[in-house]
Short mmCIF file of C-alpha atoms and ligand atoms in Angstrom, two decimals:
data_model
loop_
_atom_site.label_atom_id
_atom_site.label_comp_id
_atom_site.label_asym_id
_atom_site.label_seq_id
_atom_site.Cartn_x
_atom_site.Cartn_y
_atom_site.Cartn_z
CA MET A 1249 79.04 91.67 86.50
CA SER A 1250 77.70 89.93 89.56
CA THR A 1251 74.42 89.67 90.10
CA THR A 1252 72.36 89.17 93.36
CA SER A 1253 68.48 87.80 93.31
CA LYS A 1254 68.02 90.25 96.41
CA PRO A 1255 66.29 93.36 95.25
CA ALA A 1256 67.69 96.45 95.84
CA THR A 1257 66.32 97.52 99.43
CA ARG A 1258 63.03 95.83 100.89
CA SER A 1259 60.93 99.30 99.85
CA GLY A 1260 61.70 100.42 96.14
CA ALA A 1261 63.49 101.57 93.53
CA VAL A 1262 66.89 102.73 93.40
CA THR A 1263 68.70 105.29 91.38
CA VAL A 1264 72.79 104.71 91.08
CA ILE A 1265 74.67 108.00 90.31
CA VAL A 1266 78.31 107.50 89.67
CA LEU A 1267 80.25 110.61 89.60
CA ALA A 1268 83.47 110.28 86.93
CA ALA A 1269 83.86 113.15 85.07
CA GLY A 1270 86.42 114.78 86.92
CA GLY A 1271 89.97 114.95 85.43
CA GLY A 1272 92.06 113.37 87.67
CA THR A 1273 95.19 115.30 86.56
CA ARG A 1274 97.18 113.95 89.64
CA MET A 1275 97.73 110.38 88.39
CA LYS A 1276 99.87 112.11 85.25
CA SER A 1277 98.69 109.61 82.85
CA LYS A 1278 97.01 108.98 79.10
CA THR A 1279 94.47 106.60 81.08
CA MET A 1280 91.81 108.64 82.47
CA LYS A 1281 91.87 107.79 86.64
CA VAL A 1282 89.35 105.77 86.86
CA LEU A 1283 90.15 103.41 84.10
CA HIS A 1284 93.17 102.83 85.58
CA PRO A 1285 93.05 98.36 86.97
CA ILE A 1286 93.41 96.95 90.25
CA SER A 1287 92.81 93.30 90.59
CA GLY A 1288 92.12 92.30 87.17
CA ARG A 1289 89.92 95.38 86.83
CA THR A 1290 89.14 99.26 86.05
CA MET A 1291 88.38 101.38 89.66
CA ILE A 1292 85.05 101.94 88.13
CA GLY A 1293 84.52 98.36 86.83
CA HIS A 1294 84.33 97.02 90.62
CA VAL A 1295 81.91 100.38 91.58
CA LEU A 1296 79.77 99.18 88.44
CA ASP A 1297 80.10 95.35 90.23
CA ALA A 1298 79.25 96.71 93.45
CA VAL A 1299 76.17 99.22 92.34
CA ALA A 1300 74.90 96.12 90.21
CA SER A 1301 74.41 93.53 93.01
CA LEU A 1302 72.27 96.12 93.99
CA ARG A 1303 69.99 95.40 91.02
CA PRO A 1304 69.28 99.16 90.50
CA HIS A 1305 66.27 99.98 88.54
CA ARG A 1306 68.38 102.96 86.86
CA VAL A 1307 72.50 103.42 86.85
CA VAL A 1308 73.27 106.77 85.04
CA ALA A 1309 76.84 107.48 84.93
CA VAL A 1310 78.09 111.06 84.89
CA VAL A 1311 81.46 111.80 82.55
CA GLY A 1312 83.36 114.90 80.82
CA ASN A 1313 87.01 114.26 80.98
CA GLN A 1314 88.50 111.99 79.24
CA ARG A 1315 84.63 110.96 77.99
CA GLU A 1316 86.29 109.36 74.53
CA GLN A 1317 87.64 107.00 77.28
CA VAL A 1318 85.59 106.33 79.82
CA GLY A 1319 81.71 106.18 78.23
CA PRO A 1320 82.51 103.10 75.64
CA HIS A 1321 84.22 100.88 78.88
CA ILE A 1322 81.19 102.04 80.83
CA GLN A 1323 78.43 100.87 78.13
CA GLU A 1324 80.80 97.40 78.14
CA LEU A 1325 80.42 96.73 81.56
CA LEU A 1326 76.74 98.23 81.82
CA PRO A 1327 74.89 98.65 78.97
CA GLU A 1328 71.99 99.78 80.43
CA ALA A 1329 73.78 102.03 82.08
CA VAL A 1330 72.85 106.15 81.04
CA LEU A 1331 75.61 107.94 80.24
CA ALA A 1332 75.16 112.45 81.22
CA VAL A 1333 77.82 114.32 79.45
CA GLN A 1334 79.02 117.25 82.09
CA GLU A 1335 80.75 119.63 79.66
CA THR A 1336 82.20 121.84 82.62
CA GLN A 1337 83.84 119.96 86.32
CA ASP A 1338 81.48 122.71 88.17
CA GLY A 1339 80.90 121.00 91.19
CA THR A 1340 79.47 117.78 92.38
CA GLY A 1341 76.15 119.52 93.11
CA HIS A 1342 76.60 120.41 88.98
CA ALA A 1343 77.41 116.66 88.05
CA VAL A 1344 74.53 115.52 89.97
CA ARG A 1345 71.88 117.92 88.22
CA VAL A 1346 73.27 117.06 85.08
CA ALA A 1347 72.88 113.07 85.43
CA TRP A 1348 69.93 114.40 87.17
CA GLU A 1349 68.85 115.92 83.49
CA ALA A 1350 69.78 112.49 81.21
CA LEU A 1351 66.73 110.78 84.05
CA ASP A 1352 63.44 109.90 82.18
CA PRO A 1353 61.51 112.27 84.67
CA ALA A 1354 59.29 109.17 85.32
CA ASP A 1355 62.55 107.10 86.82
CA ARG A 1356 63.34 110.49 89.59
CA THR A 1357 61.49 108.14 92.01
CA GLY A 1358 62.77 106.07 95.31
CA THR A 1359 65.71 106.30 96.64
CA VAL A 1360 68.93 107.76 94.57
CA LEU A 1361 72.37 107.07 95.85
CA VAL A 1362 75.82 108.88 94.55
CA ALA A 1363 79.06 107.19 94.45
CA TYR A 1364 81.81 108.18 92.84
CA GLY A 1365 84.40 105.91 90.30
CA ASP A 1366 87.05 105.67 91.89
CA THR A 1367 86.46 103.55 94.99
CA PRO A 1368 87.97 99.86 94.18
CA LEU A 1369 87.04 98.41 97.21
CA LEU A 1370 83.69 99.24 97.76
CA GLU A 1371 81.10 96.51 98.54
CA GLY A 1372 77.60 95.65 97.04
CA GLU A 1373 76.78 94.68 100.59
CA SER A 1374 77.63 98.11 102.21
CA LEU A 1375 75.59 100.11 99.99
CA ARG A 1376 72.83 97.62 100.57
CA ALA A 1377 73.11 98.94 104.10
CA PHE A 1378 73.47 102.29 103.83
CA ALA A 1379 70.12 102.45 101.19
CA GLU A 1380 68.14 100.20 103.82
CA ASP A 1381 69.17 102.21 107.29
CA HIS A 1382 68.37 105.65 104.63
CA VAL A 1383 64.96 104.36 103.70
CA ALA A 1384 64.28 102.84 107.15
CA ALA A 1385 64.88 106.47 108.78
CA GLY A 1386 63.25 108.06 106.28
CA ARG A 1387 65.69 111.05 105.69
CA GLY A 1388 65.86 112.93 103.23
CA VAL A 1389 69.40 113.16 103.22
CA SER A 1390 71.79 110.32 104.38
CA ILE A 1391 75.55 110.13 104.21
CA LEU A 1392 77.66 107.90 104.39
CA SER A 1393 80.25 108.46 106.69
CA GLY A 1394 83.80 107.27 108.10
CA VAL A 1395 85.43 108.10 110.82
CA VAL A 1396 89.19 108.74 109.77
CA ALA A 1397 92.69 109.80 111.35
CA ASN A 1398 93.54 112.34 109.58
CA PRO A 1399 90.06 114.28 107.79
CA HIS A 1400 93.22 116.72 106.22
CA GLY A 1401 90.95 117.72 101.79
CA TYR A 1402 87.24 115.42 103.14
CA GLY A 1403 84.45 118.07 103.32
CA ARG A 1404 83.30 117.09 107.67
CA VAL A 1405 80.32 115.56 108.90
CA LEU A 1406 78.81 118.47 110.96
CA ARG A 1407 76.85 117.57 114.68
CA ASP A 1408 75.17 119.10 117.11
CA ALA A 1409 75.11 118.69 120.70
CA ALA A 1410 73.09 116.16 120.69
CA GLY A 1411 74.88 114.39 117.56
CA GLU A 1412 72.50 114.50 115.41
CA VAL A 1413 73.68 115.76 111.70
CA THR A 1414 73.31 119.43 110.84
CA GLY A 1415 75.48 119.82 107.85
CA ILE A 1416 78.90 118.81 105.60
CA VAL A 1417 81.56 121.89 105.73
CA GLU A 1418 84.35 121.07 103.16
CA GLN A 1419 87.85 121.49 103.87
CA LYS A 1420 88.27 124.81 101.74
CA ASP A 1421 85.34 126.01 104.15
CA ALA A 1422 86.25 124.76 107.73
CA THR A 1423 86.87 126.76 110.64
CA GLU A 1424 89.97 125.46 112.61
CA GLU A 1425 87.35 124.07 115.07
CA GLN A 1426 85.50 122.12 112.04
CA ARG A 1427 88.19 120.74 110.58
CA ALA A 1428 89.42 119.19 114.23
CA VAL A 1429 86.54 116.67 113.07
CA CYS A 1430 87.46 113.26 111.98
CA GLU A 1431 83.55 112.03 110.97
CA ILE A 1432 84.07 112.84 107.02
CA ASN A 1433 81.46 112.74 104.26
CA SER A 1434 82.61 109.34 102.20
CA GLY A 1435 80.98 111.49 99.26
CA ILE A 1436 78.11 108.39 99.28
CA LEU A 1437 74.96 110.04 99.63
CA ALA A 1438 71.53 108.83 99.53
CA PHE A 1439 68.35 110.91 98.72
CA ASP A 1440 64.50 111.37 98.70
CA ALA A 1441 64.04 111.48 94.79
CA GLU A 1442 61.13 113.63 95.57
CA PHE A 1443 63.94 115.97 97.41
CA LEU A 1444 66.27 116.07 95.84
CA ASP A 1445 64.39 116.83 92.76
CA GLY A 1446 63.11 120.19 94.31
CA ALA A 1447 67.12 120.83 96.26
CA LEU A 1448 69.20 120.25 92.63
CA SER A 1449 68.65 123.81 91.78
CA ARG A 1450 68.40 125.19 94.54
CA LEU A 1451 71.82 124.98 95.48
CA THR A 1452 74.61 128.02 94.77
CA ASN A 1453 78.28 128.17 93.50
CA ASP A 1454 78.57 130.57 96.48
CA ASN A 1455 82.21 129.04 98.60
CA ALA A 1456 85.13 128.62 98.38
CA ASN A 1457 86.17 126.36 95.45
CA GLY A 1458 83.40 128.43 93.43
CA GLU A 1459 81.32 125.04 92.77
CA TYR A 1460 78.19 124.32 93.15
CA TYR A 1461 78.30 121.26 96.11
CA LEU A 1462 76.15 118.51 96.22
CA THR A 1463 76.85 118.74 100.59
CA ASP A 1464 74.68 122.12 100.58
CA THR A 1465 71.65 119.23 100.14
CA VAL A 1466 72.42 118.38 104.40
CA GLN A 1467 71.27 122.01 105.02
CA LEU A 1468 68.75 122.33 102.41
CA ALA A 1469 66.74 119.19 104.06
CA ARG A 1470 66.58 120.27 107.37
CA GLU A 1471 65.87 123.79 106.34
CA ASP A 1472 62.66 121.94 104.98
CA GLY A 1473 62.88 119.89 108.00
CA LEU A 1474 63.30 116.61 106.93
CA PRO A 1475 65.16 114.17 108.94
CA VAL A 1476 68.59 114.26 107.86
CA GLY A 1477 71.61 111.64 109.22
CA ALA A 1478 74.52 110.26 108.53
CA PHE A 1479 75.23 106.22 108.85
CA PRO A 1480 79.31 105.44 109.34
CA ILE A 1481 80.66 102.85 107.36
CA GLU A 1482 83.59 100.55 109.67
CA ASP A 1483 85.31 99.42 107.06
CA VAL A 1484 86.15 103.09 105.94
CA LEU A 1485 88.69 101.56 103.22
CA GLN A 1486 85.92 100.96 100.76
CA THR A 1487 85.00 104.51 100.58
CA GLU A 1488 88.43 105.59 99.26
CA GLY A 1489 89.61 107.08 96.58
CA ALA A 1490 92.94 106.50 94.31
CA ASN A 1491 94.32 110.11 93.32
CA ASP A 1492 97.28 109.23 92.27
CA ARG A 1493 99.85 106.44 91.88
CA ALA A 1494 100.99 105.41 95.43
CA GLN A 1495 97.34 105.82 96.19
CA LEU A 1496 96.78 103.05 93.44
CA ALA A 1497 98.94 101.05 94.64
CA ALA A 1498 97.71 101.21 98.06
CA LEU A 1499 94.45 100.44 97.52
CA ALA A 1500 95.55 97.61 95.00
CA LYS A 1501 97.84 96.03 97.40
CA GLU A 1502 95.00 95.69 100.16
CA LYS A 1503 92.19 94.68 97.48
CA ASN A 1504 94.77 91.85 96.50
CA ARG A 1505 94.73 91.45 100.77
CA ARG A 1506 90.80 90.82 100.90
CA ILE A 1507 90.69 88.91 97.84
CA LEU A 1508 93.45 86.38 99.07
CA ASP A 1509 92.04 86.39 102.63
CA ARG A 1510 88.18 85.06 100.69
CA TRP A 1511 90.85 82.39 98.90
CA MET A 1512 91.70 80.82 102.04
CA ARG A 1513 89.01 80.67 104.47
CA GLU A 1514 87.17 79.26 101.16
CA GLY A 1515 90.42 76.61 102.05
CA VAL A 1516 92.81 77.98 99.13
CA THR A 1517 96.58 77.79 100.92
CA ILE A 1518 98.69 80.44 100.10
CA ILE A 1519 102.33 80.22 101.50
CA ASP A 1520 103.10 84.00 101.00
CA PRO A 1521 100.44 86.04 101.30
CA ASP A 1522 102.89 88.87 99.92
CA THR A 1523 103.54 87.54 96.58
CA THR A 1524 100.74 85.90 95.67
CA TRP A 1525 98.59 88.79 93.30
CA ILE A 1526 95.08 86.90 92.43
CA ASP A 1527 92.19 89.06 90.19
CA VAL A 1528 88.81 89.34 91.08
CA ASP A 1529 87.79 86.75 88.69
CA VAL A 1530 89.76 83.85 89.66
CA ARG A 1531 88.21 80.87 90.50
CA LEU A 1532 90.06 78.43 93.04
CA GLU A 1533 89.04 75.61 94.36
CA GLN A 1534 89.51 73.66 97.48
CA ASP A 1535 93.06 72.67 98.33
CA VAL A 1536 94.87 74.30 95.86
CA THR A 1537 98.42 75.41 97.33
CA ILE A 1538 99.80 78.74 95.54
CA LEU A 1539 103.12 78.63 96.07
CA PRO A 1540 105.54 81.86 96.24
CA GLY A 1541 105.45 84.85 93.88
CA VAL A 1542 102.49 83.88 92.17
CA GLN A 1543 99.55 85.77 90.21
CA LEU A 1544 96.75 84.39 89.00
CA LEU A 1545 95.35 86.72 86.59
CA GLY A 1546 92.26 87.01 84.36
CA ALA A 1547 90.22 84.89 84.54
CA THR A 1548 92.41 81.70 85.50
CA VAL A 1549 90.42 78.97 87.62
CA VAL A 1550 92.59 75.84 89.25
CA ALA A 1551 90.92 72.48 89.70
CA GLU A 1552 91.16 71.02 93.60
CA ASP A 1553 94.78 69.92 94.85
CA ALA A 1554 96.61 71.73 92.16
CA VAL A 1555 99.98 72.98 93.33
CA VAL A 1556 101.04 76.63 91.20
CA GLY A 1557 104.67 78.28 92.09
CA PRO A 1558 106.47 79.31 92.54
CA ASP A 1559 107.16 82.22 90.44
CA SER A 1560 104.26 81.95 87.86
CA THR A 1561 101.97 84.08 86.15
CA LEU A 1562 98.90 82.26 84.63
CA LYS A 1563 96.91 84.97 82.73
CA ASP A 1564 93.52 82.83 81.58
CA VAL A 1565 94.82 80.02 81.97
CA GLU A 1566 92.69 76.26 83.57
CA VAL A 1567 94.20 74.52 85.68
CA GLY A 1568 93.14 70.63 86.48
CA ALA A 1569 92.46 68.89 89.17
CA GLY A 1570 95.84 67.94 91.13
CA ALA A 1571 98.03 69.72 88.33
CA HIS A 1572 101.31 70.71 89.13
CA VAL A 1573 102.54 74.29 87.30
CA VAL A 1574 105.81 75.36 88.32
CA ARG A 1575 107.68 78.71 87.09
CA THR A 1576 105.97 78.99 84.39
CA HIS A 1577 104.35 82.08 82.27
CA GLY A 1578 101.26 80.97 81.36
CA GLU A 1579 98.31 82.70 78.81
CA LEU A 1580 94.79 81.11 77.58
CA ALA A 1581 96.17 77.83 78.25
CA VAL A 1582 94.27 74.66 79.45
CA ILE A 1583 96.62 71.93 81.82
CA GLY A 1584 94.77 68.80 81.64
CA ALA A 1585 94.69 67.13 85.36
CA LYS A 1586 97.00 65.62 86.83
CA ALA A 1587 99.58 67.19 83.89
CA ASN A 1588 103.23 68.83 85.15
CA VAL A 1589 104.15 72.05 83.27
CA GLY A 1590 107.50 73.91 84.14
CA PRO A 1591 109.71 74.23 85.75
CA PHE A 1592 110.68 77.45 83.53
CA THR A 1593 107.63 77.17 80.76
CA TYR A 1594 106.18 79.26 78.29
CA LEU A 1595 102.77 78.55 77.13
CA ARG A 1596 101.30 80.76 74.69
CA PRO A 1597 97.14 80.84 74.01
CA GLY A 1598 95.91 77.53 72.36
CA THR A 1599 98.22 75.48 74.42
CA GLU A 1600 95.94 71.96 75.75
CA LEU A 1601 97.95 69.79 77.81
CA GLY A 1602 96.08 66.71 78.21
CA ALA A 1603 95.27 64.41 81.94
CA GLY A 1604 98.45 63.43 82.90
CA GLY A 1605 100.42 65.21 80.67
CA LYS A 1606 104.20 66.81 80.36
CA ILE A 1607 105.69 70.10 79.44
CA GLY A 1608 108.65 70.23 80.61
CA GLY A 1609 111.59 72.60 80.90
CA PHE A 1610 112.48 75.00 78.85
CA VAL A 1611 109.73 74.21 76.34
CA GLU A 1612 107.43 76.65 74.66
CA THR A 1613 103.90 75.79 73.13
CA LYS A 1614 101.36 77.96 70.97
CA ASN A 1615 98.30 76.54 70.41
CA ALA A 1616 99.00 72.70 70.33
CA ARG A 1617 97.01 70.32 71.72
CA ILE A 1618 98.96 67.55 73.39
CA GLY A 1619 96.92 64.30 74.26
CA ASP A 1620 96.47 62.22 77.73
CA GLY A 1621 99.66 61.69 78.83
CA ALA A 1622 101.53 62.87 76.23
CA LYS A 1623 104.77 64.30 77.17
CA VAL A 1624 107.47 67.22 75.82
CA PRO A 1625 110.25 67.50 78.58
CA HIS A 1626 113.08 69.33 77.32
CA LEU A 1627 113.69 71.45 75.87
CA SER A 1628 111.54 72.11 72.69
CA TYR A 1629 108.54 74.24 70.10
CA VAL A 1630 106.03 72.97 70.19
CA GLY A 1631 103.74 75.58 67.62
CA ASP A 1632 100.85 75.06 65.89
CA ALA A 1633 100.57 71.12 66.52
CA GLU A 1634 98.31 68.27 67.71
CA ILE A 1635 100.28 66.07 69.81
CA GLY A 1636 98.45 62.22 70.65
CA GLU A 1637 98.04 60.85 73.83
CA GLY A 1638 100.71 58.73 75.04
CA THR A 1639 103.36 60.20 72.98
CA ASN A 1640 106.80 61.55 74.15
CA ILE A 1641 108.36 64.10 72.29
CA GLY A 1642 112.37 64.14 72.19
CA ALA A 1643 114.08 66.80 73.89
CA GLY A 1644 115.45 69.39 72.08
CA THR A 1645 112.73 69.42 69.32
CA ILE A 1646 111.07 72.39 67.22
CA PHE A 1647 107.82 72.31 65.13
CA ALA A 1648 109.01 74.32 62.45
CA ASN A 1649 105.81 76.48 61.80
CA TYR A 1650 106.36 78.88 59.67
CA ASP A 1651 108.13 79.02 56.57
CA GLY A 1652 108.77 82.39 56.82
CA VAL A 1653 105.33 83.77 55.11
CA GLU A 1654 102.78 81.24 56.59
CA LYS A 1655 102.05 79.04 59.59
CA HIS A 1656 101.36 75.23 59.01
CA ARG A 1657 100.03 72.25 60.87
CA THR A 1658 102.28 69.40 62.40
CA VAL A 1659 100.60 66.08 63.47
CA VAL A 1660 102.12 63.56 65.81
CA GLY A 1661 99.94 60.40 66.48
CA ARG A 1662 99.18 58.39 69.80
CA HIS A 1663 101.87 56.84 71.61
CA ALA A 1664 104.54 57.76 69.52
CA ARG A 1665 108.22 57.51 70.06
CA THR A 1666 109.85 60.78 68.77
CA ALA A 1667 114.10 61.57 69.55
CA SER A 1668 116.56 64.16 70.69
CA ASN A 1669 117.07 67.33 68.16
CA ASN A 1670 114.17 66.35 65.83
CA THR A 1671 112.72 69.65 63.15
CA PHE A 1672 109.56 68.26 61.83
CA VAL A 1673 108.77 70.62 59.05
CA ALA A 1674 105.25 71.67 58.76
CA PRO A 1675 103.00 70.39 57.35
CA VAL A 1676 104.09 67.54 58.03
CA HIS A 1677 102.22 64.15 59.30
CA ILE A 1678 103.36 61.56 61.70
CA GLY A 1679 101.98 58.29 62.02
CA ASP A 1680 99.97 56.87 65.55
CA GLY A 1681 103.12 54.68 66.98
CA ALA A 1682 105.72 56.12 64.89
CA GLY A 1683 109.15 57.19 65.95
CA THR A 1684 112.11 58.94 64.68
CA GLY A 1685 115.88 58.57 65.07
CA ALA A 1686 118.05 61.70 66.87
CA GLY A 1687 119.00 64.90 64.96
CA SER A 1688 116.13 63.89 62.20
CA VAL A 1689 114.89 66.33 59.93
CA ILE A 1690 111.44 65.19 59.36
CA ARG A 1691 110.14 66.76 56.31
CA GLU A 1692 107.65 63.68 54.39
CA ASP A 1693 104.67 62.34 56.50
CA VAL A 1694 105.82 59.33 58.65
CA PRO A 1695 103.01 56.33 57.96
CA PRO A 1696 102.57 54.46 61.33
CA GLY A 1697 104.32 52.19 63.24
CA ALA A 1698 107.56 53.09 61.26
CA LEU A 1699 110.63 55.42 62.35
CA ALA A 1700 111.91 57.72 60.44
CA VAL A 1701 115.28 58.55 60.27
CA SER A 1702 117.09 60.97 58.18
CA ALA A 1703 119.97 62.32 59.87
CA GLY A 1704 123.22 60.91 57.38
CA PRO A 1705 125.14 58.44 57.93
CA GLN A 1706 127.89 59.13 60.17
CA ARG A 1707 131.46 59.47 59.21
CA ASN A 1708 134.62 59.47 60.98
CA ILE A 1709 137.26 61.65 59.50
CA GLU A 1710 140.26 60.24 61.21
CA GLY A 1711 143.17 62.98 62.61
CA TRP A 1712 141.23 65.52 61.86
CA ALA A 1713 142.15 67.48 64.85
CA VAL A 1714 145.74 66.83 64.34
CA ARG A 1715 145.61 68.12 60.96
CA ARG A 1716 143.56 70.98 61.42
CA ARG A 1717 143.91 72.28 64.64
CA GLN A 1718 147.54 72.41 64.73
CA GLY A 1719 148.84 73.67 67.85
CA THR A 1720 146.08 74.40 69.78
CA ALA A 1721 144.86 72.66 72.87
CA GLN A 1722 142.63 70.54 70.28
CA ALA A 1723 145.02 69.08 68.59
CA GLU A 1724 147.24 68.68 71.62
CA ALA A 1725 144.41 66.56 73.22
CA ALA A 1726 144.15 63.97 70.17
CA ARG A 1727 147.65 63.92 70.09
CA ALA A 1728 147.69 62.29 73.61
CA ALA A 1729 145.20 59.60 72.92
CA GLY A 1730 147.31 58.39 69.97
CA SER A 1731 145.66 60.39 66.71
CA GLU A 1732 147.78 61.13 63.78
CA ALA A 1733 147.78 63.20 61.24
CA THR A 1734 146.53 61.30 57.69
CA GLU A 1735 145.49 62.48 54.67
CA ASP A 1736 142.13 63.72 53.89
C1 LIG B 2551 83.91 115.43 98.17
C2 LIG B 2551 82.67 116.12 99.11
C3 LIG B 2551 83.36 115.95 100.15
C4 LIG B 2551 83.91 114.00 100.35
C5 LIG B 2551 85.13 113.98 99.25
C6 LIG B 2551 85.11 112.79 99.29
C7 LIG B 2551 81.41 117.43 97.90
C8 LIG B 2551 81.75 119.39 97.87
N1 LIG B 2551 82.82 117.37 98.53
O1 LIG B 2551 85.01 116.31 97.52
O2 LIG B 2551 83.23 115.92 101.28
O3 LIG B 2551 84.47 114.50 101.70
O4 LIG B 2551 84.25 113.80 98.15
O5 LIG B 2551 85.67 111.85 98.96
O6 LIG B 2551 80.81 117.57 97.08
N2 LIG B 2551 83.05 115.23 90.17
C9 LIG B 2551 82.52 115.16 88.59
N3 LIG B 2551 82.14 116.20 87.93
C10 LIG B 2551 82.33 117.97 88.97
C11 LIG B 2551 83.37 117.47 90.11
C12 LIG B 2551 83.49 116.24 90.72
O7 LIG B 2551 81.99 114.01 88.30
O8 LIG B 2551 81.84 118.55 88.48
C13 LIG B 2551 83.10 113.96 90.40
C14 LIG B 2551 85.07 113.38 90.05
O9 LIG B 2551 85.29 112.89 89.10
C15 LIG B 2551 85.17 112.71 92.19
C16 LIG B 2551 83.96 112.78 92.47
O10 LIG B 2551 82.96 113.58 91.99
O11 LIG B 2551 84.96 111.36 91.65
C17 LIG B 2551 84.61 114.00 93.92
O12 LIG B 2551 85.37 114.76 93.64
P1 LIG B 2551 86.36 115.58 93.92
O13 LIG B 2551 86.59 116.77 93.24
O14 LIG B 2551 86.88 115.15 94.01
O15 LIG B 2551 85.42 116.31 95.36
P2 LIG B 2551 85.80 116.67 96.79
O16 LIG B 2551 86.71 117.81 96.67
O17 LIG B 2551 86.95 115.44 96.99
CA1 LIG B 2552 88.45 113.39 95.60
#
């Protein structure tokens, strides 16, 4: 969780209540709605991150549906969060009452912010500005509102002739005239704790949904003579929730667009933002270039002047300064400065390529340390291996690490030169400066500086095609070239 050193508001403690008990049935998923990921983090993870940046005094998360999935996830992301269980989903007012009861009475002071767990674009800065406005205005309740083109389904913010907020009416309870209002309740509300403490037990479920509406607190505050008001957020997408997979995709696209925008403003070249996906925890340095069709996922880090793409997926990969990574799929790998990887290369976990090294086309690596300037240029599998600096591995080499039962390591020393189409049968050690012949199967250690040749001497069986492939094009060609049938 990212945190800043600024306190939550200029005036005192903030308690945040995150509602996440709803069913999310429109997702049609085994996975609870708020656990669906966007930009490499769950939806509720994004919300908790925004919330944590306020440095709240307390965070209470209300869970209910699939709480055995949601609860542990929240505890993992924010161990200090209080979990409140809402057994039945009787409305947002009921959910907040459950959260309130889970709080230590001593903590029921200051400002209380209520947010939802399914708004992945929410930013801590917006919450902070809202909370500060609430405190500065000395209100009993503040509404983070938004003006939208299609307000259908939302609670509408009602104002009197003077523009003062008078209440919130839900879609189902609204008159035709009220439904025409385009200022909506985003769902994020701020409360004075003392007012909220009294108001929660005054809520009723006397409405079209038969639910306890948190939004009825606006009316109650007015009855108490407390100021109420709405703080419109310009960037309404920040409070938008994803209720189904189509909305999830739309918000994911928008989140990604924002992440790319930020990196471009930081000095990263992104040739095609439409086909580039970058997770929220990825770090890029200045003058990195991302070519089309690239996904940078997880905790991937790309150092300056590196070029990634086209068509590459890197998850938890470190790319060194000035490296080039072309058409590569990589996971949990480290690529050294000025190294070259690809095209059509598969870097599996534990791959470490040194500075100036190369892992070329149609090469798969796993658990392999490849030294500075070392090269595995073509068509090879390198598993459970160590390759010393400056060594060149010939085309089509297989590091046979698996004997069918156990995996073993191969060590190749510094500045070795191994030839094409070799098999290194692990465990085996090839010394510094050693070499091998083409087609060798290396089962025994090769001492430093030695040339190991394991393929037998070549034997040419004259006239074989003419004799054994009679009537074929091969035999015809051989005969035309002067080959004659001889005895074996
Ligand atoms: C709510 C607001 C509405 C606002 C809209 C914004 C109320 C009465 N209405 O409506 O004014 O415009 O959000 O999206 O507050 N939840 C629980 N427990 C419950 C009910 C809900 O935890 O018993 C959680 C849900 O998981 C969800 C959030 O609260 O995260 C909102 O619930 P939802 O049912 O989506 O509220 P709306 O009817 O959309
Ligand atoms: Ca909703």
